[in-house]
Coordinates of C-alpha atoms in Angstrom, one line a residue:
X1 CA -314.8 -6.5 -67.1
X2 CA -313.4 -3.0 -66.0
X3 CA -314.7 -4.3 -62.0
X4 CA -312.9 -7.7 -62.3
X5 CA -310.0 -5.3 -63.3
X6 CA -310.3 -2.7 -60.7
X7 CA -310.6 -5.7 -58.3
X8 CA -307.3 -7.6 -59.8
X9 CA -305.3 -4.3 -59.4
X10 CA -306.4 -3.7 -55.6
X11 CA -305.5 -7.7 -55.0
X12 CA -302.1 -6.7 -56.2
X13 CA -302.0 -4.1 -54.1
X14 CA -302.6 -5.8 -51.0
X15 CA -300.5 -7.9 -52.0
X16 CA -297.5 -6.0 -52.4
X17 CA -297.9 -3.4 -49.9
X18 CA -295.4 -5.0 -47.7
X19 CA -293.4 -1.7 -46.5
X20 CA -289.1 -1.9 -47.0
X21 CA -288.6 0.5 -44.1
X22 CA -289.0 -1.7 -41.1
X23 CA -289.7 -0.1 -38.0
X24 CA -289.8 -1.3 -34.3
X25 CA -293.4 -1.7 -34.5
X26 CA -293.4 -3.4 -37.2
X27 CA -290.3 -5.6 -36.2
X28 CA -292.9 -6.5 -33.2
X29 CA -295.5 -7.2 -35.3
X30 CA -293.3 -9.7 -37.5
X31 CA -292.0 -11.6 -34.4
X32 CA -295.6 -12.2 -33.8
X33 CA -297.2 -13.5 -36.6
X34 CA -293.8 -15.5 -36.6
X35 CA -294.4 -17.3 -33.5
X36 CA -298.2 -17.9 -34.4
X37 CA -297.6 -19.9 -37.8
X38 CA -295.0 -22.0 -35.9
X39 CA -297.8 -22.5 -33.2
X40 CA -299.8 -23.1 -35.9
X41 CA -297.9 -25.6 -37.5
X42 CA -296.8 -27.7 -34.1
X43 CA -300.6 -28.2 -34.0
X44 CA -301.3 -29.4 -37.5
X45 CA -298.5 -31.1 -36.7
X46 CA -300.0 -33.0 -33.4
X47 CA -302.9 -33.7 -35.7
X48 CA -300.9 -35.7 -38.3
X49 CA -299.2 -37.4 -36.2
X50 CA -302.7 -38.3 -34.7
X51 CA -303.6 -39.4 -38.2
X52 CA -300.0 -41.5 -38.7
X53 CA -298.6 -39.1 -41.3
X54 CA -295.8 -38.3 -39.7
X55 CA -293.9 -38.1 -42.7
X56 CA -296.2 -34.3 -43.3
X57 CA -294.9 -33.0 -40.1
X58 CA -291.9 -31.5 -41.6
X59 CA -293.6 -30.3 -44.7
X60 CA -296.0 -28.1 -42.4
X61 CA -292.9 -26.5 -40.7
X62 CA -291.6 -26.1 -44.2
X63 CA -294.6 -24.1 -45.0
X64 CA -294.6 -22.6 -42.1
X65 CA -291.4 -21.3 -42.6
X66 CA -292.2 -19.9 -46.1
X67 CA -295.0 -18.1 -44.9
X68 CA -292.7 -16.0 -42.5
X69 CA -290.6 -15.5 -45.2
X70 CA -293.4 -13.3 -47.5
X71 CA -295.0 -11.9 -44.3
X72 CA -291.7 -10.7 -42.6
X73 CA -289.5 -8.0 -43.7
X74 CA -285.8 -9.1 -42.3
X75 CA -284.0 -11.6 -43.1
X76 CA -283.3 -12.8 -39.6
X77 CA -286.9 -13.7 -39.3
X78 CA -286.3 -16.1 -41.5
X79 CA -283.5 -17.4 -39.6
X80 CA -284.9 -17.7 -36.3
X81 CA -288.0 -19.2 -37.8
X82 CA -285.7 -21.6 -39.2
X83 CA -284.1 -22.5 -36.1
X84 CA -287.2 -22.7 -33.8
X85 CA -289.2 -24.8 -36.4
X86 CA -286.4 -27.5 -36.4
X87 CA -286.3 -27.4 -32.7
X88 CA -290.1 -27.8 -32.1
X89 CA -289.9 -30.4 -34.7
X90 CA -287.2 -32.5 -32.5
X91 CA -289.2 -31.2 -29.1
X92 CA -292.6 -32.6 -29.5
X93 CA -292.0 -35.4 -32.7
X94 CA -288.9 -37.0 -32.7
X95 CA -288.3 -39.8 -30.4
X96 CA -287.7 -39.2 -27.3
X97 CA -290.9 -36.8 -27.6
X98 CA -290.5 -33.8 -25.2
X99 CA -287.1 -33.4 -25.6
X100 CA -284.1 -31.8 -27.5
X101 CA -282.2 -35.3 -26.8
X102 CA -281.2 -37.1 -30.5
X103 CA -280.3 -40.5 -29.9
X104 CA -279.1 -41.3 -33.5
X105 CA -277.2 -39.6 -36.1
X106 CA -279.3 -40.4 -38.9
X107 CA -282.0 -38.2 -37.0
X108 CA -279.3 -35.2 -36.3
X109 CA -278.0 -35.8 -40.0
X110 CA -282.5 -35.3 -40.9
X111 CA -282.7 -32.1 -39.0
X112 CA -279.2 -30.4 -40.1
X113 CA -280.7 -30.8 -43.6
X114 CA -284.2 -29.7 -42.8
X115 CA -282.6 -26.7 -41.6
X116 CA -280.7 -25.7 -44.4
X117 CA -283.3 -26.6 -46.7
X118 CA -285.8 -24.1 -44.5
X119 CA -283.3 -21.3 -44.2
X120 CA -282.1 -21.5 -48.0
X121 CA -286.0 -21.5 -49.2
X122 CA -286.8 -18.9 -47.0
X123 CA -284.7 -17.0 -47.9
X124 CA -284.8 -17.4 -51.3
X125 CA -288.7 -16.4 -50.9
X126 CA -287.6 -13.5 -49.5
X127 CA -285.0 -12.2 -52.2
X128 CA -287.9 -12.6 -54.6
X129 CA -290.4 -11.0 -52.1
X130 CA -288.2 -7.7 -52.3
X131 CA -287.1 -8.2 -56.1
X132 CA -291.2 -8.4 -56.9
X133 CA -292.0 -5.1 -54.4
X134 CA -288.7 -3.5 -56.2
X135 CA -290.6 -4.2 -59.7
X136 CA -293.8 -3.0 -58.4
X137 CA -292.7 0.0 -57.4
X138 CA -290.7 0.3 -60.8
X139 CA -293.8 -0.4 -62.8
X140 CA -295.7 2.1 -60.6
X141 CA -293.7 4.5 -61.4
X142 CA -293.4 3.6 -65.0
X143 CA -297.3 3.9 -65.3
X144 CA -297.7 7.6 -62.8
X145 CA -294.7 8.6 -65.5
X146 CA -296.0 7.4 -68.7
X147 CA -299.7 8.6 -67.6
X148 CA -298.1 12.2 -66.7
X149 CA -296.3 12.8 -69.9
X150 CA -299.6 11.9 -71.7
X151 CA -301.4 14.3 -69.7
X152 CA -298.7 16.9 -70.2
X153 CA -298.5 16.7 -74.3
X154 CA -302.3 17.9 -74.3
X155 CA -301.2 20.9 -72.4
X156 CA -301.7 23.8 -74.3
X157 CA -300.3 26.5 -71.9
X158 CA -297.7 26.4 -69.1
X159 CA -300.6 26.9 -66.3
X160 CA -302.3 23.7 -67.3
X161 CA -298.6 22.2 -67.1
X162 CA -298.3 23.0 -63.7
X163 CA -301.7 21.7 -62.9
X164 CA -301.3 18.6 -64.0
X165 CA -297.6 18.8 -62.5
X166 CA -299.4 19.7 -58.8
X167 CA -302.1 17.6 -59.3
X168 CA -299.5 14.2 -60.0
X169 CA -297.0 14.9 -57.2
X170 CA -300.4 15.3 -54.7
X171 CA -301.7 12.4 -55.8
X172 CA -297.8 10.7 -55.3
X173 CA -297.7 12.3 -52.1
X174 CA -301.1 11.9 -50.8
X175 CA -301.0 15.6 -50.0
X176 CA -301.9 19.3 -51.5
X177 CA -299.1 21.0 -53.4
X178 CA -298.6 25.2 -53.6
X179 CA -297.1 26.1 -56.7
X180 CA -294.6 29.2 -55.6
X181 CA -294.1 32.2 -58.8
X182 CA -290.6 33.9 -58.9
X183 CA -290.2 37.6 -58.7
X184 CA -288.1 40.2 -60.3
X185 CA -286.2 40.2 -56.7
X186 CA -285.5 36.5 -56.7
X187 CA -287.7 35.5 -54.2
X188 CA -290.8 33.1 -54.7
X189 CA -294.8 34.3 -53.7
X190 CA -297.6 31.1 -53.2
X191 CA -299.7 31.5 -55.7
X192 CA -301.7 28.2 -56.2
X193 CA -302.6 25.2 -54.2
X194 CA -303.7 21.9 -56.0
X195 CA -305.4 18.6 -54.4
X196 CA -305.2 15.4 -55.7
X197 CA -308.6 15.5 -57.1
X198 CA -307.6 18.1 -59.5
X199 CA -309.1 20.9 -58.2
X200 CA -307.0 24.3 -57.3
X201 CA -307.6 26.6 -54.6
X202 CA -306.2 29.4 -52.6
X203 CA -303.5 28.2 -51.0
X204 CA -304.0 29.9 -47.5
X205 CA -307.4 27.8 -47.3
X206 CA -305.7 24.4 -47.9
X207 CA -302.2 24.6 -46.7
X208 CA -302.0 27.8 -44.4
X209 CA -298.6 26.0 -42.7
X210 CA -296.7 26.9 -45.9
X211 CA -294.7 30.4 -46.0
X212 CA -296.1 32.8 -48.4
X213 CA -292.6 33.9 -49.3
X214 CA -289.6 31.9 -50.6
X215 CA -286.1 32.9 -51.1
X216 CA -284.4 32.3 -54.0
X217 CA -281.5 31.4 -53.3
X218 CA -281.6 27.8 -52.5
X219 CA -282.7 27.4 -55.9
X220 CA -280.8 29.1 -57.9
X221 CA -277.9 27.2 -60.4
X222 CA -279.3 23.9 -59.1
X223 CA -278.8 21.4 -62.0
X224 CA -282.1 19.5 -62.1
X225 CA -280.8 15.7 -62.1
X226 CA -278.6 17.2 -59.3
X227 CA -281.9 16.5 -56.4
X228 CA -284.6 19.4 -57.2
X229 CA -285.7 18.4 -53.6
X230 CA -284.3 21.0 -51.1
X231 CA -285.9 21.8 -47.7
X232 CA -285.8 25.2 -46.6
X233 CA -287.8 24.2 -43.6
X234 CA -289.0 21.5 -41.3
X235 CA -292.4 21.1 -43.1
X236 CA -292.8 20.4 -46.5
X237 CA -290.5 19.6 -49.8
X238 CA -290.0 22.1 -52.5
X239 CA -289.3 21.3 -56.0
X240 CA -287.5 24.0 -58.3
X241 CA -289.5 23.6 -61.7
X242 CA -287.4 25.1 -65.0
X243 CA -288.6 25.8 -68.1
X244 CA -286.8 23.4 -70.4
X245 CA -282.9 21.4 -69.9
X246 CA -279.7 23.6 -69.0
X247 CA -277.7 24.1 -72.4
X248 CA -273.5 24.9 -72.9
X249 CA -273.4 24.1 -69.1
X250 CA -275.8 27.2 -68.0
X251 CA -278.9 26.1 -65.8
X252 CA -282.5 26.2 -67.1
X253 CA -284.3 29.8 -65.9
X254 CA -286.6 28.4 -62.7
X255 CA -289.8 28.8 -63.7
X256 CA -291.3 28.2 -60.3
X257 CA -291.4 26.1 -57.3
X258 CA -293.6 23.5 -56.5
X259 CA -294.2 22.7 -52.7
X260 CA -295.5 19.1 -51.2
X261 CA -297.1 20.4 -48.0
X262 CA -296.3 17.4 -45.8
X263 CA -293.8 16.6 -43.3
X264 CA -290.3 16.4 -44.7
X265 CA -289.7 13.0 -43.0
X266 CA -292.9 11.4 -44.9
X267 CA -291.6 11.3 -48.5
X268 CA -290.4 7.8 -49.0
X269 CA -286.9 7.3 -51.4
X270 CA -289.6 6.1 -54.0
X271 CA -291.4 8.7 -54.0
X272 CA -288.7 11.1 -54.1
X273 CA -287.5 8.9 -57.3
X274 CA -290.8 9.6 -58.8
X275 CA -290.8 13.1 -58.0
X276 CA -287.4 13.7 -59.2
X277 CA -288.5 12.0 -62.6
X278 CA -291.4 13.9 -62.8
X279 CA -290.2 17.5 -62.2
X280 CA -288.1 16.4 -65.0
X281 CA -290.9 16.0 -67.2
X282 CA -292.5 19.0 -66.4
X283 CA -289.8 20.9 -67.1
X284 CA -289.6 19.4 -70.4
X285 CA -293.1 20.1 -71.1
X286 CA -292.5 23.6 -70.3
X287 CA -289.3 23.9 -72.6
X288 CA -291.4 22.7 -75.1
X289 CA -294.5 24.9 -74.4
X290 CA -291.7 27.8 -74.7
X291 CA -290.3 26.5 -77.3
X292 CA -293.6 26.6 -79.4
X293 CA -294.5 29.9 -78.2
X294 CA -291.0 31.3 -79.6
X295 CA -291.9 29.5 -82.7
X296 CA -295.2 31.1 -83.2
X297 CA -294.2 34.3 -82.3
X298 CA -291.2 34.1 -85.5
X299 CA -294.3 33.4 -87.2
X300 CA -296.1 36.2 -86.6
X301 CA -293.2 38.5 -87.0
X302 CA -292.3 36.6 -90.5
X303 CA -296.0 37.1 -91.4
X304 CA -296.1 40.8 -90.4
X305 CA -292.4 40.8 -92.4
X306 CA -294.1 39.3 -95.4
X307 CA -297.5 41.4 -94.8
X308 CA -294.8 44.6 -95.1
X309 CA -293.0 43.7 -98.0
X310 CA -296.6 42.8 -99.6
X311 CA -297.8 45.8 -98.7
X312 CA -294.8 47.9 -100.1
X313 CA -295.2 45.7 -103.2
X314 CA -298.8 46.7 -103.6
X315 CA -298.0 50.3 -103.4
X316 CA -295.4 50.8 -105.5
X317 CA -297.5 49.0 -108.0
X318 CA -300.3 50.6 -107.2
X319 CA -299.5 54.3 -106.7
X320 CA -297.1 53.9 -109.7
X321 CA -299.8 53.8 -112.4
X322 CA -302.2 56.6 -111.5
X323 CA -298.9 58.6 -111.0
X324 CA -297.4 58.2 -114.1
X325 CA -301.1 58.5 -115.9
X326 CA -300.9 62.0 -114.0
X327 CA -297.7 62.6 -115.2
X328 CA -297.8 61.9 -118.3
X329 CA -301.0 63.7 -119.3
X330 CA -299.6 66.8 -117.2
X331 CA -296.9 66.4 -119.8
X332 CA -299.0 66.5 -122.6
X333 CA -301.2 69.5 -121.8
X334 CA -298.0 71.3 -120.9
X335 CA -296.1 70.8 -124.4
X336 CA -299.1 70.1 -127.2
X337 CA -301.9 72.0 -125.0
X338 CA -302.5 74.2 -128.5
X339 CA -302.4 71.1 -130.5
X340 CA -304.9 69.3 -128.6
X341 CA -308.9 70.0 -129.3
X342 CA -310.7 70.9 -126.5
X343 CA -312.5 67.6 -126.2
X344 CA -309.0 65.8 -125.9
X345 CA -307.9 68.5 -123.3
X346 CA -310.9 67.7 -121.3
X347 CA -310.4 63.7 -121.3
X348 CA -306.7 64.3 -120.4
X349 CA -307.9 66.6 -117.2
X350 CA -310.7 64.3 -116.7
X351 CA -308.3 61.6 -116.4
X352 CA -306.1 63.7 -113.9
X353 CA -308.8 64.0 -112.1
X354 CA -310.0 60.3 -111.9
X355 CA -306.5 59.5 -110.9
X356 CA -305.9 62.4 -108.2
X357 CA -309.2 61.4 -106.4
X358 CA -308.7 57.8 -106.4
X359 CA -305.3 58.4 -104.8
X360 CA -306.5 60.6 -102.3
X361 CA -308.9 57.8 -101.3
X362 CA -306.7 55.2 -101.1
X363 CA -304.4 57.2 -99.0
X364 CA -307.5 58.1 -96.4
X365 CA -308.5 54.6 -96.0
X366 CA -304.7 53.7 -95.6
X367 CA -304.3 56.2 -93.0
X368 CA -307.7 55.4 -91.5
X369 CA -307.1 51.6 -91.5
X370 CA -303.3 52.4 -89.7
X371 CA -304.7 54.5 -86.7
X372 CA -308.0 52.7 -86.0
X373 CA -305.5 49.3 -86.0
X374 CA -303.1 51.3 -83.5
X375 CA -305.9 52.9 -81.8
X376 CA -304.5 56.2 -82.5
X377 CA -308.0 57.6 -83.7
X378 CA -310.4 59.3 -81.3
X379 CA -314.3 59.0 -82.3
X380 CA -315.8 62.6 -82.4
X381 CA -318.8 60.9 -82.5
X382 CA -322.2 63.5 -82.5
X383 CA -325.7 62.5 -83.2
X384 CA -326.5 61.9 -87.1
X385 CA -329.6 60.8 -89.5
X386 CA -328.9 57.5 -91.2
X387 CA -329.8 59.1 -94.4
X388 CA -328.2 62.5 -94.6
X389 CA -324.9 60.5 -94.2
X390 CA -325.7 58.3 -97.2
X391 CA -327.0 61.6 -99.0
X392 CA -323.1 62.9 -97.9
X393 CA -321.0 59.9 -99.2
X394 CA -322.7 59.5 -102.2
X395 CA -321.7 63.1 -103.0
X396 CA -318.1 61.8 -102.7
X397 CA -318.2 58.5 -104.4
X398 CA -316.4 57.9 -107.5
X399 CA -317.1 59.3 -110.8
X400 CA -316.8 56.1 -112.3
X401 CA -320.6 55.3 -110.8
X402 CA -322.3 57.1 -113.6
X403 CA -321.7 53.8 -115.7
X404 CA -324.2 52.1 -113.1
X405 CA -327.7 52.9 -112.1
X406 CA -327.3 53.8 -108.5
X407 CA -330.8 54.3 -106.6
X408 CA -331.2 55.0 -102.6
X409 CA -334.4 54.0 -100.9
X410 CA -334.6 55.9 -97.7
X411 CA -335.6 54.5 -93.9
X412 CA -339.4 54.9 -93.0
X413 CA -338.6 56.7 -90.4
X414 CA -335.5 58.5 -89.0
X415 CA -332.8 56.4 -87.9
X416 CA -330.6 57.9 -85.0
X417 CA -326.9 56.5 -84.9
X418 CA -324.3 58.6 -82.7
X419 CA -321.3 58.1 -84.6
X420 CA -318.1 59.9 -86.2
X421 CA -319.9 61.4 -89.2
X422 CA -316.3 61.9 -91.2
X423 CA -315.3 57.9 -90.6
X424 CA -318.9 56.8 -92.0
X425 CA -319.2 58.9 -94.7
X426 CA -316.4 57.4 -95.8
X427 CA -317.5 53.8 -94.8
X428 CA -320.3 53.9 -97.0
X429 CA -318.3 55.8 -100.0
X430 CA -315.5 52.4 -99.7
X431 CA -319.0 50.5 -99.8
X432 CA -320.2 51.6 -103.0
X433 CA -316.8 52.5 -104.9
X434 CA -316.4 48.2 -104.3
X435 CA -319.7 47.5 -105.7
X436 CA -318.8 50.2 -108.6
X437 CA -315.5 48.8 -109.2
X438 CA -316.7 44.8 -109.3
X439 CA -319.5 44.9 -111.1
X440 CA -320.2 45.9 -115.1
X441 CA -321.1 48.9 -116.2
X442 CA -325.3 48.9 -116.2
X443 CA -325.4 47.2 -113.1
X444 CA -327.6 47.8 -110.7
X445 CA -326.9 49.3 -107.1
X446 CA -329.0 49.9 -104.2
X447 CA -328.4 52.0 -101.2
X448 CA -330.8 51.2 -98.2
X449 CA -331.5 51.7 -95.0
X450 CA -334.0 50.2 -92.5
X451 CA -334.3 49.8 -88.6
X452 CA -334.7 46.3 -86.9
X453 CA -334.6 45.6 -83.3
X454 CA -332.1 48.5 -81.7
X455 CA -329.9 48.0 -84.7
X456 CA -329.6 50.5 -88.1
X457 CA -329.1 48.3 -91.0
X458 CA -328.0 50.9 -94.7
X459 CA -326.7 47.6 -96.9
X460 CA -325.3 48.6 -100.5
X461 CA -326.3 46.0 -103.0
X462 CA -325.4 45.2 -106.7
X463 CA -326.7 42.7 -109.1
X464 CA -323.3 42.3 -110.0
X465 CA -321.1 38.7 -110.7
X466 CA -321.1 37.9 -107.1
X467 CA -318.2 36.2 -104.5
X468 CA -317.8 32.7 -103.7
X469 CA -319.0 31.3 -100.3
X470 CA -315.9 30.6 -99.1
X471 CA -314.2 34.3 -100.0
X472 CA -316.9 35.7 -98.8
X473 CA -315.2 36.4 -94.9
X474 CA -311.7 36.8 -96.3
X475 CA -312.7 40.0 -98.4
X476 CA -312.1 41.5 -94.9
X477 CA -308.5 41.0 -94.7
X478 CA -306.5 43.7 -95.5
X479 CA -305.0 43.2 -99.0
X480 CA -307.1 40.7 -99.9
X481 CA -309.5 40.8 -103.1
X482 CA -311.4 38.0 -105.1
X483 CA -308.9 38.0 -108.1
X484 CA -306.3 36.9 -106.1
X485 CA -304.9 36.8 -102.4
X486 CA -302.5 39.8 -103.3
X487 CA -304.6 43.0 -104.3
X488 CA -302.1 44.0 -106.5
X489 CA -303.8 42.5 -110.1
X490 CA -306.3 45.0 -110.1
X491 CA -305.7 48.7 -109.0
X492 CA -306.9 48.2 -105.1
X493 CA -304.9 47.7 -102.2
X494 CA -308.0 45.8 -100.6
X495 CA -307.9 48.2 -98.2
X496 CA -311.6 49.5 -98.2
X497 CA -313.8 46.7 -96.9
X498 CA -311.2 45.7 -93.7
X499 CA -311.9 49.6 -93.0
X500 CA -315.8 49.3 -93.0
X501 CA -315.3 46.8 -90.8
X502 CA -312.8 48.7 -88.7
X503 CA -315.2 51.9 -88.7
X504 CA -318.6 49.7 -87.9
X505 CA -317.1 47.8 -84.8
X506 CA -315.3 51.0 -83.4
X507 CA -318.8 51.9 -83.0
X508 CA -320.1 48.8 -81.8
X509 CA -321.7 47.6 -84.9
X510 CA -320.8 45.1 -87.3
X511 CA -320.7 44.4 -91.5
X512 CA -321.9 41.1 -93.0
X513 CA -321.6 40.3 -96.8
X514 CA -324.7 37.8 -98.0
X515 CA -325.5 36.6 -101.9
X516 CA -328.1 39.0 -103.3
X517 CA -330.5 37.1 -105.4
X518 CA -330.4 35.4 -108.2
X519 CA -326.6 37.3 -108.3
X520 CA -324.6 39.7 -106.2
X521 CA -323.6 40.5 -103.0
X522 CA -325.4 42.6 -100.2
X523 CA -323.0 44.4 -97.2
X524 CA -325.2 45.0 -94.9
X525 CA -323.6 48.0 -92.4
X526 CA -325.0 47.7 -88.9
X527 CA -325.3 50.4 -86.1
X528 CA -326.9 50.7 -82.7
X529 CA -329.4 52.5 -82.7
X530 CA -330.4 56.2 -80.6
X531 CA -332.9 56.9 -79.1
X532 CA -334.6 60.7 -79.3
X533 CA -335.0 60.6 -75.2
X534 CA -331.4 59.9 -75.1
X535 CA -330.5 62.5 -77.3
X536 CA -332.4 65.2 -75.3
X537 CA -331.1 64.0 -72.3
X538 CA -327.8 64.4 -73.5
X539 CA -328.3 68.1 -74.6
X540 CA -329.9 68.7 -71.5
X541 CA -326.7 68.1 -69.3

């Protein structure tokens, strides 16, 4: 079925490819095949008179003269047709045969009206001839139009706009198109050529006739349904491509030029409709490519406006508490210090204490998290054992973790890692605080570490409630905890895991959370590891 199609549309074609700018070639051309039907039809004509149908002798010329009509481009084919099939019709088969001579006026009266009748057929045949070529070409460009714009709304960036653009206009062309870049100077460098089989390619290799610089200026506060064609030169058309419609009267900003490389005298008026049409809708694509990309960027700047005032939220909230807890047991040890037992004075500097240290963390990790996000931190990385910094951060860990039973089980063997001791230590104090903080007191928690492949593995893991599946990747977003997508329910700014991650990909590792079993979660820290030869070999130099 898709042949018989391909087939019909090739028929249709052929059959109207008849070309509306006549030429003397082709006028040559016409004025022979015009002469060969009439031939033609003086001999079938012979024949049925041979036969005694002489009353077919005039539809033949009829036909005759209708086929001239379709083949022909200009009308006065069609007129001289006319008048030499009447006259062969009088020459050779009205009586006397052989001769223009008409004896009676009923004959005269027969070929007046065989005349008209040819010449008003003919060319009625050929107004619909150029009305049916006129609606091909309209529904061909309909169809190159429609097929673009389809091509052009699955565009997701302005370079594949202006492939598909180049690619359409070769293919209308039936030649390569260089797609020209402006410059801060006004001018225009090549940058791209594209063939009608959708490939791109330098444009030097393909189209070395075109200039490599354009100048601006012909260009410039051009409307574009005022002609986008302009020639600068004697080969090739150039189309000025803008990035969306003019508004208040101003013109569109050019966002480039595309350039037919062909002879200027080759593009038909069709074509240049079509082309005209189409840098239209390419320039509409592109407004509305920029269009989105303004509209995503708002949204980023509204999320980063919304991640502020969160953030600003969460502190206030957050630093509030443990700073009024400070103050007001400060308070109380200042005026009823001699009324309080020792016991109580010791549970209101305990508390002072609790406080003061979990706002010193949260201000590291906030600080850490900024410059490792800004890249404002510098790695003093030096060669460390996996263990001795566990053995460091759990000196550091908060004092909250006597409530759990916290073991470590140590690597087989020592594990290497080359990193910023100071930014892991504190890694794998954020680790276990978490699995302190969301788990209840008698839990279990396990600090390991193990080598496998080139990779150190130290995972933390609790026996603890657990996270669902699918909050298990988004416990990595800054301010984000399992309570709720603010971390302002619980006292966290859901600042420490987004840091481990942070810390273990600045040194080109990576953290994965996994359900421990039957409950609890498992953050498995991962680090290259270093080998000894390397570290000598380092000391060495």
């Amino acid at each position: 079925m898709t042949t018989d199609f391909a087939e019909l549309n090739q028929t249709q074609e052929q059959l109207f490819s008849w070309d509306d700018e006549p030429t003397p070639k082709r006028d040559l051309s016409d004025a022979g095949k015009a002469l060969l039907l009439i031939a033609a039809a003086t001999v079938t004509g012979f024949a049925c008179n041979a036969m005694g149908m002489h009353a077919c002798i005039i539809l033949v010329y009829f036909l005759a003269v209708q086929c001239i009509s379709l083949i022909c481009i200009r009308r006065y084919h069609c007129l001289v047709s006319s008048v030499i099939a009447i006259l062969a019709y009088n020459y050779f088969f009205v009586h006397p045969a052989f001769s223009l001579k008409i004896w009676e006026a009923s004959t005269l009266a027969d070929l007046i009206v065989m005349f008209l009748v040819a010449l008003i057929s003919s060319f009625t045949s050929a107004s619909l001839r150029h009305e049916a070529r006129r609606s091909h070409m309209a529904h061909e460009r309909s169809d190159t139009l429609l097929e673009t714009d389809r091509q052009l709304q699955d565009c997701n960036s302005p370079e594949d706009i202006i492939r598909i653009a180049g690619v359409q206009m070769a293919k209308i062309a039936n030649c390569s198109t260089v797609w020209y870049v402006p410059q801060k100077d006004g001018s225009f460098t090549i940058d791209t050529a594209f063939l009608s089989d959708g490939t791109a390619h330098e444009p030097q290799e393909i189209a070395p006739e075109m200039p490599p610089l354009l100048s601006g200026s012909p260009f410039l506060g051009t409307p574009l349904g005022a002609g986008p064609l302009a020639r600068i030169d004697r080969y090739g058309h150039y189309i000025a491509i803008r990035d969306g419609r003019a508004k208040d009267g101003a013109a569109a900003h050019i966002a480039g030029i595309l350039a037919l490389a062909c002879d200027s005298e080759s593009v038909t008026p069709n074509e240049n409709k079509v082309l005209t049409a189409l840098a239209g809708e390419t320039s509409l694509a592109l407004g509305r490519q920029k269009a989105l990309a303004q509209r995503e960027a708002a949204a980023v700047v509204a999320k980063n406006e919304q991640m502020r005032a969160n953030l600003l939220r969460s502190i206030s909230h957050d630093l509030r508490t443990p700073l009024t807890s400070i103050s007001g047991n400060a308070d109380v040890l200042l005026k009823d210090a001699e009324a309080l037992s020792a016991e109580e004075r010791k549970n209101l500097v305990s508390d002072i204490r609790a406080n003061a240290i979990w706002l010193n963390a949260t201000v590291e990790n906030l600080l850490a998290t900024t410059k490792l996000d800004n890249g404002d931190i510098s790695l003093k990385t030096s060669f460390e054992l996996m263990d001795d910094i566990v053995e460091e951060a759990l000196r550091h860990v908060t004092p909250d973790i006597s409530r759990h039973e916290l073991s470590v089980v140590p690597s087989e063997e020592p594990l290497l890692v080359n990193v910023d001791a100071r930014l892991m230590v504190q890694a794998i104090v954020n680790l276990v605080n978490n699995a302190c903080d969301h788990t209840p007191a008698g839990s279990h928690i396990i600090v390991k570490s193990w080598r496998a492949d080139n990779m150190v593995h130290c995972a933390v893991e609790d026996d603890g409630p657990g996270i669902a599946p699918d909050a298990r990747e988004r416990v990595f977003e800054p301010f984000y905890t399992t309570e709720c997508d603010l971390a302002d329910s619980r006292r966290s700014f859901g600042l420490g895991l987004p840091l481990c991650r942070a810390i273990a990909e600045a040194h080109g590792g990576n953290i994965m959370l996994s359900q421990a079993q039957p409950t609890g979660c498992i953050f498995d820290l991962s680090l290259p590891l270093c080998d000894l030869e390397e570290m000598d070999d380092e000391h060495a130099e």
